[in-house]
CSV table of C-alpha atoms in Angstrom, one decimal:
chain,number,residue,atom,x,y,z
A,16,UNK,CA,-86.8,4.6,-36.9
A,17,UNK,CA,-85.2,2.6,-39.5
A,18,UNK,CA,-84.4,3.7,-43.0
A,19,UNK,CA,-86.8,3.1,-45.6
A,20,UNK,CA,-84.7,1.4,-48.1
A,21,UNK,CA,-87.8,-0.3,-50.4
A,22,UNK,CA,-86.5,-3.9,-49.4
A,23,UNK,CA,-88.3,-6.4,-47.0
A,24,UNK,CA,-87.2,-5.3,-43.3
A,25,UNK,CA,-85.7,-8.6,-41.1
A,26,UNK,CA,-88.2,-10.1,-39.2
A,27,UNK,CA,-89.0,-8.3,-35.8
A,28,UNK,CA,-87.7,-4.8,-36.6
A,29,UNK,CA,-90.9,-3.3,-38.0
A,30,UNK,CA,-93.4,-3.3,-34.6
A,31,UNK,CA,-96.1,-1.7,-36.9
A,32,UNK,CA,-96.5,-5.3,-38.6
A,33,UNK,CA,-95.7,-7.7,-36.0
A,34,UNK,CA,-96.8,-9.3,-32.9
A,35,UNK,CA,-94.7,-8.9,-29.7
A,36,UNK,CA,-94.4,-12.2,-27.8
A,37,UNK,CA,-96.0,-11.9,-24.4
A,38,UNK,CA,-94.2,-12.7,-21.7
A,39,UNK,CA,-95.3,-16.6,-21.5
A,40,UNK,CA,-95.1,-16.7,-24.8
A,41,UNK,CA,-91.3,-15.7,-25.2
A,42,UNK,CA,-88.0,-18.0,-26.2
A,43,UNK,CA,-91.1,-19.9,-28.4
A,44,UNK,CA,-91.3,-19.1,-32.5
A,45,UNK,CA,-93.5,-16.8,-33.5
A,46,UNK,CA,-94.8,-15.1,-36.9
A,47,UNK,CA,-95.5,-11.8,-38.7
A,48,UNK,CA,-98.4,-11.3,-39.6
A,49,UNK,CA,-98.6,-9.2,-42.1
A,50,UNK,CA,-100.2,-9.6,-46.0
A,51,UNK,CA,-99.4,-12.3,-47.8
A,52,UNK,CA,-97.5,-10.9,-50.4
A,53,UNK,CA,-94.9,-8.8,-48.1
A,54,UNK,CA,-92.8,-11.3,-46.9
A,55,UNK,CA,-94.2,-11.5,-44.0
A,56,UNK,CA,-96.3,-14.7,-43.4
A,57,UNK,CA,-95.6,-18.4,-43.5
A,58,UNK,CA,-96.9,-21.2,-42.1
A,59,UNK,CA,-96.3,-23.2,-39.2
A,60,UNK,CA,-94.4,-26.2,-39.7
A,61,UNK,CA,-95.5,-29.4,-37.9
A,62,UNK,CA,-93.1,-28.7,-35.0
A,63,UNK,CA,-94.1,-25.3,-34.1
A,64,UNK,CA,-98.3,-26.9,-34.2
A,65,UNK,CA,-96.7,-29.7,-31.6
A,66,UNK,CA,-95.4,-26.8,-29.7
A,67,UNK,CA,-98.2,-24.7,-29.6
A,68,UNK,CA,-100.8,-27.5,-28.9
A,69,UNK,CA,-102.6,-27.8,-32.2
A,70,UNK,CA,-101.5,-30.9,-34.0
A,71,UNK,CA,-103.3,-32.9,-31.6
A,72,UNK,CA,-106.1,-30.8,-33.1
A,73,UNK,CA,-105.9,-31.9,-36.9
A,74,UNK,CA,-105.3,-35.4,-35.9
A,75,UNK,CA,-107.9,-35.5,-33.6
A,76,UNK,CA,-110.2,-34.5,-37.0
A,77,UNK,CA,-108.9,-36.8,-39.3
A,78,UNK,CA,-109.8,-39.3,-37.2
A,79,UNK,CA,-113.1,-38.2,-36.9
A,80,UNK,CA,-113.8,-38.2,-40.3
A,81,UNK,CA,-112.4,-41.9,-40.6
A,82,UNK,CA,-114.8,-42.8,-37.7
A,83,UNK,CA,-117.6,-40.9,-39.8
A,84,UNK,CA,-116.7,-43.0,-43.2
A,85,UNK,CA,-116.6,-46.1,-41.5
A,86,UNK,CA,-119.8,-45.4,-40.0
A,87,UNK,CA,-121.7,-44.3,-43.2
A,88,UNK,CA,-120.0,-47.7,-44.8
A,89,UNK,CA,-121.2,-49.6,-42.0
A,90,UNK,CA,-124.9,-48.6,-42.4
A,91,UNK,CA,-124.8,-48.9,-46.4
A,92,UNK,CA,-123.8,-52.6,-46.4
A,93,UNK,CA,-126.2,-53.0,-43.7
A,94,UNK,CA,-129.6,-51.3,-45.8
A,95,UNK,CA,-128.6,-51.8,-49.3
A,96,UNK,CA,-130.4,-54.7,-50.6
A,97,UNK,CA,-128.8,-56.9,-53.3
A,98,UNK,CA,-130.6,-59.3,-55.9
A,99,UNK,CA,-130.4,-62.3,-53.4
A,100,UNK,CA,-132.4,-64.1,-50.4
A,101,UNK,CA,-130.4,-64.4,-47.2
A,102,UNK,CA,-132.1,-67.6,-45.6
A,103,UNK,CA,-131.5,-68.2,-41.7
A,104,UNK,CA,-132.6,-70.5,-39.3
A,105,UNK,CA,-136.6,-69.3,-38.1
A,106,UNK,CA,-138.5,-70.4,-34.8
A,107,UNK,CA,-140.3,-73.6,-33.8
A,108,UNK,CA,-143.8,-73.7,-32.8
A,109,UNK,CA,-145.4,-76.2,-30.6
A,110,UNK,CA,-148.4,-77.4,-31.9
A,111,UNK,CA,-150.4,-78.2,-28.3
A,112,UNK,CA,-153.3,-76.3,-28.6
A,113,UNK,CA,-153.2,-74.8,-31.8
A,114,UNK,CA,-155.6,-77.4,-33.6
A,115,UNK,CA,-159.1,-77.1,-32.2
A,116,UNK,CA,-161.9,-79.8,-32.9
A,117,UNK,CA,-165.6,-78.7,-32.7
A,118,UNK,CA,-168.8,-80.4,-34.1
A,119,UNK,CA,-170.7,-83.4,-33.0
A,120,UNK,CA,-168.5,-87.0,-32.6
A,121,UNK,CA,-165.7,-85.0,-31.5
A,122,UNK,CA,-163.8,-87.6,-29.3
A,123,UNK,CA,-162.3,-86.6,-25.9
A,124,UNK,CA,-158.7,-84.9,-27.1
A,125,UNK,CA,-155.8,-86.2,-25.3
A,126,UNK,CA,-153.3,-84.3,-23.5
A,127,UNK,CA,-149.8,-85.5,-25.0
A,128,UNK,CA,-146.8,-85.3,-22.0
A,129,UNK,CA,-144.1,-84.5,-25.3
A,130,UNK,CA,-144.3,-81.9,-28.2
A,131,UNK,CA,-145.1,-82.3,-31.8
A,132,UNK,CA,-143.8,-78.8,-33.5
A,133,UNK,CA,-143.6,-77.4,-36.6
A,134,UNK,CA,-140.5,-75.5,-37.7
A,135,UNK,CA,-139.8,-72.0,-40.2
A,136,UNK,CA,-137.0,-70.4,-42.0
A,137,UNK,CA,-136.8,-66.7,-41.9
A,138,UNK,CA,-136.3,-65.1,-45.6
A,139,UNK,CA,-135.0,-61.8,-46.0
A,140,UNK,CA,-133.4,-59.6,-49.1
A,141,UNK,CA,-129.9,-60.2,-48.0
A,142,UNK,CA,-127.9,-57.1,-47.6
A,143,UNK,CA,-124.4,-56.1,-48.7
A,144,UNK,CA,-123.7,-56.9,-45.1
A,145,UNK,CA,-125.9,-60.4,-44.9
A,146,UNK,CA,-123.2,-61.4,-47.8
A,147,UNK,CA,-120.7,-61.0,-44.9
A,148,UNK,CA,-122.4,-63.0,-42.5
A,149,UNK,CA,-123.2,-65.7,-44.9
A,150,UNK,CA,-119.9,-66.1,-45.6
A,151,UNK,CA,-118.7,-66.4,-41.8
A,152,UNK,CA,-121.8,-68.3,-40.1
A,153,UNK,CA,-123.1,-71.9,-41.6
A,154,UNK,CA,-126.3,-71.2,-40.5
A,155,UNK,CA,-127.1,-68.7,-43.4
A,156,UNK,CA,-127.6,-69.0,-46.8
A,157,UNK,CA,-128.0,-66.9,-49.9
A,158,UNK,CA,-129.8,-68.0,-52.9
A,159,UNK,CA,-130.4,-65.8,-55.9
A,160,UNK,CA,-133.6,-63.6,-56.0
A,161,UNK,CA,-135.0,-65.5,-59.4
A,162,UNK,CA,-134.3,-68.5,-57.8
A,163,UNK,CA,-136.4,-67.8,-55.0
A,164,UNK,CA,-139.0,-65.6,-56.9
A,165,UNK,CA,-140.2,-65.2,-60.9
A,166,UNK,CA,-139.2,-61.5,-61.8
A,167,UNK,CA,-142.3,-59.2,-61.6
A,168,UNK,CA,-144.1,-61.2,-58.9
A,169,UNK,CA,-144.3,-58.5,-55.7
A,170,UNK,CA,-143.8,-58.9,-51.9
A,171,UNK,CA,-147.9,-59.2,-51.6
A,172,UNK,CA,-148.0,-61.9,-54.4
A,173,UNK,CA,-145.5,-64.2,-52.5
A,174,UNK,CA,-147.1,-63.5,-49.5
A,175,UNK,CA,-151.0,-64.6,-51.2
A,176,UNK,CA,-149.3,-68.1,-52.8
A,177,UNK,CA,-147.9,-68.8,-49.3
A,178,UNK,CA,-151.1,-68.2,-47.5
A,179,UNK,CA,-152.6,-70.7,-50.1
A,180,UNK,CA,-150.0,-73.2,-50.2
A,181,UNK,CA,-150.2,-73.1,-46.0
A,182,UNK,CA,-154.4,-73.5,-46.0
A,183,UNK,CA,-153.7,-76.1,-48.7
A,184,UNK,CA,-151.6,-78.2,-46.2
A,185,UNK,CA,-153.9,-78.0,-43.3
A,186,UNK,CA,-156.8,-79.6,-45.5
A,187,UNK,CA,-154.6,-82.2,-46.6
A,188,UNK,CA,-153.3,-82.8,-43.1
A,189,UNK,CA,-156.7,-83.2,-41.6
A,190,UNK,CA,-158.2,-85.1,-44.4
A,191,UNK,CA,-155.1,-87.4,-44.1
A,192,UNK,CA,-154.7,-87.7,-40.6
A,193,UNK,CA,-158.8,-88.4,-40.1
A,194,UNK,CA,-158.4,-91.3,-42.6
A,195,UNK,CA,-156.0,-92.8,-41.0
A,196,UNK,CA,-157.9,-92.8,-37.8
A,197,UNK,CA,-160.8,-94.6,-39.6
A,198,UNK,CA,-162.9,-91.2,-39.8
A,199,UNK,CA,-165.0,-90.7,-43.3
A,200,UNK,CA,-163.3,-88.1,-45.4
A,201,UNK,CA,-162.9,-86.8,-48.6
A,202,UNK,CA,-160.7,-84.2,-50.4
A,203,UNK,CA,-161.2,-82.8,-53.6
A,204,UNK,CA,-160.9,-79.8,-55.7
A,205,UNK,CA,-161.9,-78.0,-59.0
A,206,UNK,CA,-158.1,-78.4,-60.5
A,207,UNK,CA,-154.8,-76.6,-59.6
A,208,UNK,CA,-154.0,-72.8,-60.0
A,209,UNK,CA,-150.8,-71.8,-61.8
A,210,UNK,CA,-149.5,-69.3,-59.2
A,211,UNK,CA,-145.6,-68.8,-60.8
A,212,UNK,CA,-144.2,-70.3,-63.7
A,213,UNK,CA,-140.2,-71.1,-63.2
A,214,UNK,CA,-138.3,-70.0,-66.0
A,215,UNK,CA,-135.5,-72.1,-66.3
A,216,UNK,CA,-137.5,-75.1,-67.1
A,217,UNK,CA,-139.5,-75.5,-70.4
A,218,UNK,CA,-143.1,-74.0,-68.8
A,219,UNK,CA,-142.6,-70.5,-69.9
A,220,UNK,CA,-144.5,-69.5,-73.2
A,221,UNK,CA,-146.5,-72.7,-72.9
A,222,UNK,CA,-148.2,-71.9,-69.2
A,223,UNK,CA,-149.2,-68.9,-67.8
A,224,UNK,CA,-150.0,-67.7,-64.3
A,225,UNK,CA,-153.6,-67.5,-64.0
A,226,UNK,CA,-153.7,-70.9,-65.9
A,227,UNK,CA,-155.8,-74.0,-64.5
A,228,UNK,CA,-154.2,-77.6,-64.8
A,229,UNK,CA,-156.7,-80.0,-65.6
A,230,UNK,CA,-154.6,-83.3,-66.3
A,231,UNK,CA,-151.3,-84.6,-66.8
A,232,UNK,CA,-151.5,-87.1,-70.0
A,233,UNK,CA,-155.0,-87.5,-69.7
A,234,UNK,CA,-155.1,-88.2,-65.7
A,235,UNK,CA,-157.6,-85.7,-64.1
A,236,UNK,CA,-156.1,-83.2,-61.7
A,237,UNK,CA,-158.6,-82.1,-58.6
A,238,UNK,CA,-155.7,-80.8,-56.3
A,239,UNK,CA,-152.5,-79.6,-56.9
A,240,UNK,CA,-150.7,-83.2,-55.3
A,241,UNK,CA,-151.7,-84.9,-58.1
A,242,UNK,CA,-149.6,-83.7,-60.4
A,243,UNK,CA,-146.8,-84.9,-58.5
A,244,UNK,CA,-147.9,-88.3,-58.4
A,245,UNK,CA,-149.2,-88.1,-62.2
A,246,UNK,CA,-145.6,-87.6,-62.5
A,247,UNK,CA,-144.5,-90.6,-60.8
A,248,UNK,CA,-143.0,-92.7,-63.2
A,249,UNK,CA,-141.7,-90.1,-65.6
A,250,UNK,CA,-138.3,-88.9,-66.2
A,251,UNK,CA,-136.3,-85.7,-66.8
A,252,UNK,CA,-136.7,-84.8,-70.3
A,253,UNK,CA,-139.7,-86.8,-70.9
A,254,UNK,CA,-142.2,-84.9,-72.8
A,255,UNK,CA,-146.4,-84.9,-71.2
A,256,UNK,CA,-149.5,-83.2,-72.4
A,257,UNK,CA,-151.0,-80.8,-70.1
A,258,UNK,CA,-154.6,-79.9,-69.9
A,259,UNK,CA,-155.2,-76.4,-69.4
A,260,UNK,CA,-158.2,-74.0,-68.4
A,261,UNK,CA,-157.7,-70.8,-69.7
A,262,UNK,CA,-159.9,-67.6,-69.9
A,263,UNK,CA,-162.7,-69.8,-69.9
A,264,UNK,CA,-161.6,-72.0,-72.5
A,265,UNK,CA,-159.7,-75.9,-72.5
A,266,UNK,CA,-156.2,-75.8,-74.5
A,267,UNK,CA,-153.7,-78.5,-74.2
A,268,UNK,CA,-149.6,-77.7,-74.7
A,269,UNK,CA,-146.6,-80.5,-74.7
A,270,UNK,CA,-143.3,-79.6,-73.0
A,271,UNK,CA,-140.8,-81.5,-71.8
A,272,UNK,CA,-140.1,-82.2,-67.6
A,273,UNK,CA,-137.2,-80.2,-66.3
A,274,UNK,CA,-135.1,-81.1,-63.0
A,275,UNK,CA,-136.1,-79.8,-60.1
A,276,UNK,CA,-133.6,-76.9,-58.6
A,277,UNK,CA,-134.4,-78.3,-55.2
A,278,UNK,CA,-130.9,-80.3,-55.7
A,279,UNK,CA,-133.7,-83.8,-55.9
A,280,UNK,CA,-133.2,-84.1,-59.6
A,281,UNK,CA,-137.3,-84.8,-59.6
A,282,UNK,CA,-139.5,-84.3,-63.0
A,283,UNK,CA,-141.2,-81.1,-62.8
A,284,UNK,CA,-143.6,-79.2,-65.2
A,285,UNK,CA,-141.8,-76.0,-63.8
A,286,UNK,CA,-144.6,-74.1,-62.2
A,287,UNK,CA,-145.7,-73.5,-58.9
A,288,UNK,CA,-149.4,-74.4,-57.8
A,289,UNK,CA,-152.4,-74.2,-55.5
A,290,UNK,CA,-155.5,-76.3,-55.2
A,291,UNK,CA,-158.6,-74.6,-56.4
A,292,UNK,CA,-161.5,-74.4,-54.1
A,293,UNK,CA,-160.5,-77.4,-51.9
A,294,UNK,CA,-163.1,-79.1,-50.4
A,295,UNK,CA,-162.2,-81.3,-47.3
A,296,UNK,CA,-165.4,-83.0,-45.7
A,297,UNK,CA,-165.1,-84.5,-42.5
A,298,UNK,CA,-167.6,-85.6,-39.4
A,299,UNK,CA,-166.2,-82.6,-37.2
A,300,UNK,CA,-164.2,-79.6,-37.8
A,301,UNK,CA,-161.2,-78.9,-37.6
A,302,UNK,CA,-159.8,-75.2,-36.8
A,303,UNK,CA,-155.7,-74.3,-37.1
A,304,UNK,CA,-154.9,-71.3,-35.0
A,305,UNK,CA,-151.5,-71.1,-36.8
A,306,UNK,CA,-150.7,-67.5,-38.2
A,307,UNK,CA,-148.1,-66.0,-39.7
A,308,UNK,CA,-146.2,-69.0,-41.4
A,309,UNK,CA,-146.9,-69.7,-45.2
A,310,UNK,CA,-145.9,-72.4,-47.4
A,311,UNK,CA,-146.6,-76.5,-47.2
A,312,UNK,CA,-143.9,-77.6,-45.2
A,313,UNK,CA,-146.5,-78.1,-41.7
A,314,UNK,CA,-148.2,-80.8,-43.6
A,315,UNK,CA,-146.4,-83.7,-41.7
A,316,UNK,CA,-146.5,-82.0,-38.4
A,317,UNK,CA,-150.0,-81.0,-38.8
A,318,UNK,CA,-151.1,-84.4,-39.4
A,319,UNK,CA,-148.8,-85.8,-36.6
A,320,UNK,CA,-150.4,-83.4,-34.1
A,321,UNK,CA,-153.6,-84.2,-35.2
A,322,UNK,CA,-153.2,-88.3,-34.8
A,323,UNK,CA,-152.1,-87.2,-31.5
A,324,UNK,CA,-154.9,-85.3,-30.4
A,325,UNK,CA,-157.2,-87.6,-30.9
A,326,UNK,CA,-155.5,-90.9,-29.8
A,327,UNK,CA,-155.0,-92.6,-26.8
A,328,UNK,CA,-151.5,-92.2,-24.9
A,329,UNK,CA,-148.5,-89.9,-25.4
A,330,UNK,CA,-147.3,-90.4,-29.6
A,331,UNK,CA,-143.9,-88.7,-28.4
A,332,UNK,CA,-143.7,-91.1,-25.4
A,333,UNK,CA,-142.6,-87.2,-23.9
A,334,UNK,CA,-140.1,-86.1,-26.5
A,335,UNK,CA,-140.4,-83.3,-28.0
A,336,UNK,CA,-140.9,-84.1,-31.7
A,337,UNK,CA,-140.3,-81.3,-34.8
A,338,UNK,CA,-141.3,-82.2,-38.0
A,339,UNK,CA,-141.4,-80.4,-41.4
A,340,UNK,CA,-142.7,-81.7,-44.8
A,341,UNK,CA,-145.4,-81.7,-47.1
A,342,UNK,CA,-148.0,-84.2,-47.5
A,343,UNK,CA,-149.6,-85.0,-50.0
A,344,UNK,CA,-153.7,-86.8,-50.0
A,345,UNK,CA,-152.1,-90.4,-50.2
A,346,UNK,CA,-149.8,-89.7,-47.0
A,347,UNK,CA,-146.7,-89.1,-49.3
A,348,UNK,CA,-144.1,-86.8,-47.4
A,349,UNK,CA,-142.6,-84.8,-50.1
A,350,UNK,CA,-139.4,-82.4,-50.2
A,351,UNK,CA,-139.1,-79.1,-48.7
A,352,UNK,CA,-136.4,-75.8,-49.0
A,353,UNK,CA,-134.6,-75.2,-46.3
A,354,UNK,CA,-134.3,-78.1,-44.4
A,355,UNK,CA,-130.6,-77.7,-43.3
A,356,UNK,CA,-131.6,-73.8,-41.2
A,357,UNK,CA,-135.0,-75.5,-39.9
A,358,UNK,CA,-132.3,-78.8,-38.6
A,359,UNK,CA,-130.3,-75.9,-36.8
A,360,UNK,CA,-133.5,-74.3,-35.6
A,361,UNK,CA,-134.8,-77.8,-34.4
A,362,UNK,CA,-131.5,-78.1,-32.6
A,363,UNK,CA,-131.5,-74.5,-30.7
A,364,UNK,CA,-135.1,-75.7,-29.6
A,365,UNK,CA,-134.1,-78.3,-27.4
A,366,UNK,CA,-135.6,-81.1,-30.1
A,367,UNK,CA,-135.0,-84.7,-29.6
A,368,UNK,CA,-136.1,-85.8,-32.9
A,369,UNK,CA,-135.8,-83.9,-36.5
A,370,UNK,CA,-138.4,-85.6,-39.0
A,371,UNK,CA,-137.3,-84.5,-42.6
A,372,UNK,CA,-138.5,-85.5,-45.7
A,373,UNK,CA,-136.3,-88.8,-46.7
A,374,UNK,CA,-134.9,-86.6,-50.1
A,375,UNK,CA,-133.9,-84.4,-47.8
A,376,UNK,CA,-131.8,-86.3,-45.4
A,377,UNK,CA,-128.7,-86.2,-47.2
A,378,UNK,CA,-128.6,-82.4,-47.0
A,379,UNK,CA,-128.6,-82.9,-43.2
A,380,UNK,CA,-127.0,-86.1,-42.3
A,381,UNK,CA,-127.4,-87.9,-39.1
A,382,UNK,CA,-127.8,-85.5,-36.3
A,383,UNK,CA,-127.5,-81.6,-36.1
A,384,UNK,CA,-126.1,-80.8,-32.2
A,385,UNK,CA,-128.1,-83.0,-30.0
A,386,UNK,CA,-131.2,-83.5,-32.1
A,387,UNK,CA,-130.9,-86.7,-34.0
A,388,UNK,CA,-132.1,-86.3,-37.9
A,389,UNK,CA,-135.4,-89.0,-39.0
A,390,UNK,CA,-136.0,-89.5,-42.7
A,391,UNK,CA,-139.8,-90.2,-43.4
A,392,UNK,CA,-141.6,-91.1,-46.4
A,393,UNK,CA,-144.8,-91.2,-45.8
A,394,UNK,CA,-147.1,-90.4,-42.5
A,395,UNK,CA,-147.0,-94.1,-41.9
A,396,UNK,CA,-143.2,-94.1,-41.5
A,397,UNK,CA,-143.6,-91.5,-39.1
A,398,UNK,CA,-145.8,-93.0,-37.2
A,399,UNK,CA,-143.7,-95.9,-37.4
A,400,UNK,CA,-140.9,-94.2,-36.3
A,401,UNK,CA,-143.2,-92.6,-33.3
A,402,UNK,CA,-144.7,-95.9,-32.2
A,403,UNK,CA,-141.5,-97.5,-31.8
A,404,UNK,CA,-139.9,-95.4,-29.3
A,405,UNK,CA,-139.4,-96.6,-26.3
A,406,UNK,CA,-141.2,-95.1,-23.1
A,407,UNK,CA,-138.1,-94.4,-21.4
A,408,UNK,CA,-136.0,-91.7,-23.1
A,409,UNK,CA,-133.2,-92.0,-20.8
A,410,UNK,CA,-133.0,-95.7,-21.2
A,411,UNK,CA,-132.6,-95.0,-25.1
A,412,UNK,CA,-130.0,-92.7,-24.4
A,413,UNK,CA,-128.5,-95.9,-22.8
A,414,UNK,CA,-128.0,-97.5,-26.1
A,415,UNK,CA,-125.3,-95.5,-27.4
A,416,UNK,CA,-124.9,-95.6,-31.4
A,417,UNK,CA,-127.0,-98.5,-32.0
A,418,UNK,CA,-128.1,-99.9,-35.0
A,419,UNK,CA,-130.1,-98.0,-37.6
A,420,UNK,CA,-133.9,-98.8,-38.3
A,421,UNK,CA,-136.1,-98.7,-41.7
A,422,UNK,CA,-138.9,-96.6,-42.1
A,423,UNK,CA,-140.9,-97.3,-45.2
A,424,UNK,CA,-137.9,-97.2,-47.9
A,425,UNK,CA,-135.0,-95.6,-46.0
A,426,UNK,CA,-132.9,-95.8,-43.2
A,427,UNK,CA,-132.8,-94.0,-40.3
A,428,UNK,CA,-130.7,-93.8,-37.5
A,429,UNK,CA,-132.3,-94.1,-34.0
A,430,UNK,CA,-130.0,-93.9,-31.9
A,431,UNK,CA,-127.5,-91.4,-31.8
């Protein structure tokens, strides 16, 4: 037994406080382990955890947690919502037996060999992640939320003024496309409903939601369109007197027209409307089986589709046709948002021909993949456009660039 001498005995010599190495263990470092305190612990350096097995171990759990971080990133940039609209190309919808006729003169419908089809964005709160995307795909875009939406107006509100906006169309388009057919019809309304007011124009503290517009500078309004062609032959900055039902009672407030933030530089008031009770009266019904789409943009396909149904021969000459835009009771095709996801959409569809509103065009150009881009201004151009295709699609494939043709007041190309 060694002498007790009061100093820390060498490592080893004290088997009261150490480990003996077992057999397989031996010629490899070992450790006391005996308080902390006595001398006798340490810890292992790297090299003796290599030997003995259990680095490997503690990297194998830093990784781990680095695969955990990244994962927990991953899924915050993917939910966390950020105050802007991610906008991405939506789905086209063929129109073939979504428009049903009933009622007495009812003519035999016609079944077309092409397609007329409408055509949506999809909208979503973009994501942290979405701001990724948008930067790395050309299909996607992100516009700010006030840009998209007034503050305070909810999820269910945007939903209601698209509904209205949508049924709006449809009236229009049937009371348009009947007309032009040589069918009696009329359209009217009892004025338009203020639904949001934009508030980076002048409307704001002069219009309110909830308000009614009864004229623009002393021309009646019955439906919403006719502001925009009350403001026809005004400019930006130009200051018009607005009659207004509110609450029961008729006030009148001046303000000056704003540019549109549609990128059209057009006169607005600044607010956004819907017809109220609109009134379409025609010889027959006429029943949409569309759901789930909001806005005005169907007008000109609606209209198109209807034309079709109830006309002799193919109006595609067996293209298939999409079309967006909305139209207004004279036949006036007038810009949409969008257009430039809904051209991509068109394309992925298979589309031959893209009709877009002509103050559009320039935010598509030409031709998006194989579907060549039509500006309209009016349902007549369209139709124009329509009736002067050629029944033999592959011989107008033949004609290679060709020369452009003119469709009411601007130019289209027709070949590709």
């Amino acid at each position: 037994m060694p002498e007790e001498t009061g100093e820390p005995q060498p490592h080893g010599t004290d088997d009261t406080d150490t480990l003996a190495a077992p057999e397989s263990e031996k010629g490899k470092p070992h450790w006391s382990v005996g308080a902390v305190g006595e001398g006798k612990f340490r810890e292992p350096t790297l090299r003796e955890l290599a030997d003995r097995g259990e680095l490997f171990s503690v990297a194998h759990l830093v990784w781990v947690v680095l695969a955990v971080l990244l994962i927990a990133g991953v899924s915050f940039a993917d939910r966390a919502t950020t105050p802007y609209v991610l906008v991405a190309p939506g789905a086209v919808q063929d129109l073939a037996g979504e428009i049903e006729f009933e009622g007495e003169g009812v003519p035999s419908v016609s079944s077309a060999g092409g397609e007329i089809a409408l055509v949506t964005v999809a909208t979503s709160q973009a994501t942290y992640a979405d701001h990724f995307y948008a930067r790395v795909r050309s299909d996607l875009t992100l516009i700010p939320m006030e840009k998209s939406r007034p503050p305070g107006v909810s999820d269910a509100d945007e939903r209601r003024r698209d509904e209205a906006m949508m049924l709006s169309s449809q009236e229009i388009a049937e009371y348009v496309a009947l007309r032009h057919l040589g069918y009696p019809a009329t359209y009217t309304g009892d004025g338009a409903l203020v639904e949001d007011v934009s508030t980076d124009t002048a409307a704001p503290g002069r219009i309110k939601p909830g308000d009614i517009i009864k004229s623009v500078d002393g021309r009646a309004i019955k439906v919403n369109a006719d502001i925009r062609e009350s403001l026809g032959s005004k400019a930006i900055g130009d200051e018009v007197t607005i009659g207004l039902e509110r609450e029961g009672a008729m006030v009148e407030v001046a303000l000056p027209l704003s540019a549109s933030s549609d990128g059209q530089k057009r006169p607005v008031i600044g607010v956004v409307v819907t017809t109220v009770n609109p009134r379409v009266e025609t010889p027959f019904e006429v029943k949409f089986r569309v759901d789930n789409i909001g806005g005005p943009s169907g007008g000109l396909a609606f209209a198109l589709e209807i034309i079709d149904s109830l006309s002799a021969g193919d109006l595609t000459k067996g293209r298939k046709i999409v079309a967006t835009g909305a139209i207004s009771p004279n036949g006036a095709i007038s810009p949409i948002g969008g257009v430039y996801q809904k051209a991509i959409a068109a394309s992925r569809a298979g589309a031959d021909y893209f009709l877009v509103p002509s103050e559009n065009y320039r935010e598509v150009g030409g031709s998006v993949g194989n579907t060549r881009i039509i500006p309209v201004n009016s349902l007549d151009s369209a139709l124009q456009f329509l009736n002067g295709l050629s029944d033999s699609p592959e011989a107008e494939s033949a004609k290679g660039s060709g020369a452009p043709g003119r469709f009411g007041d601007v130019t289209a190309v027709i070949a590709p």
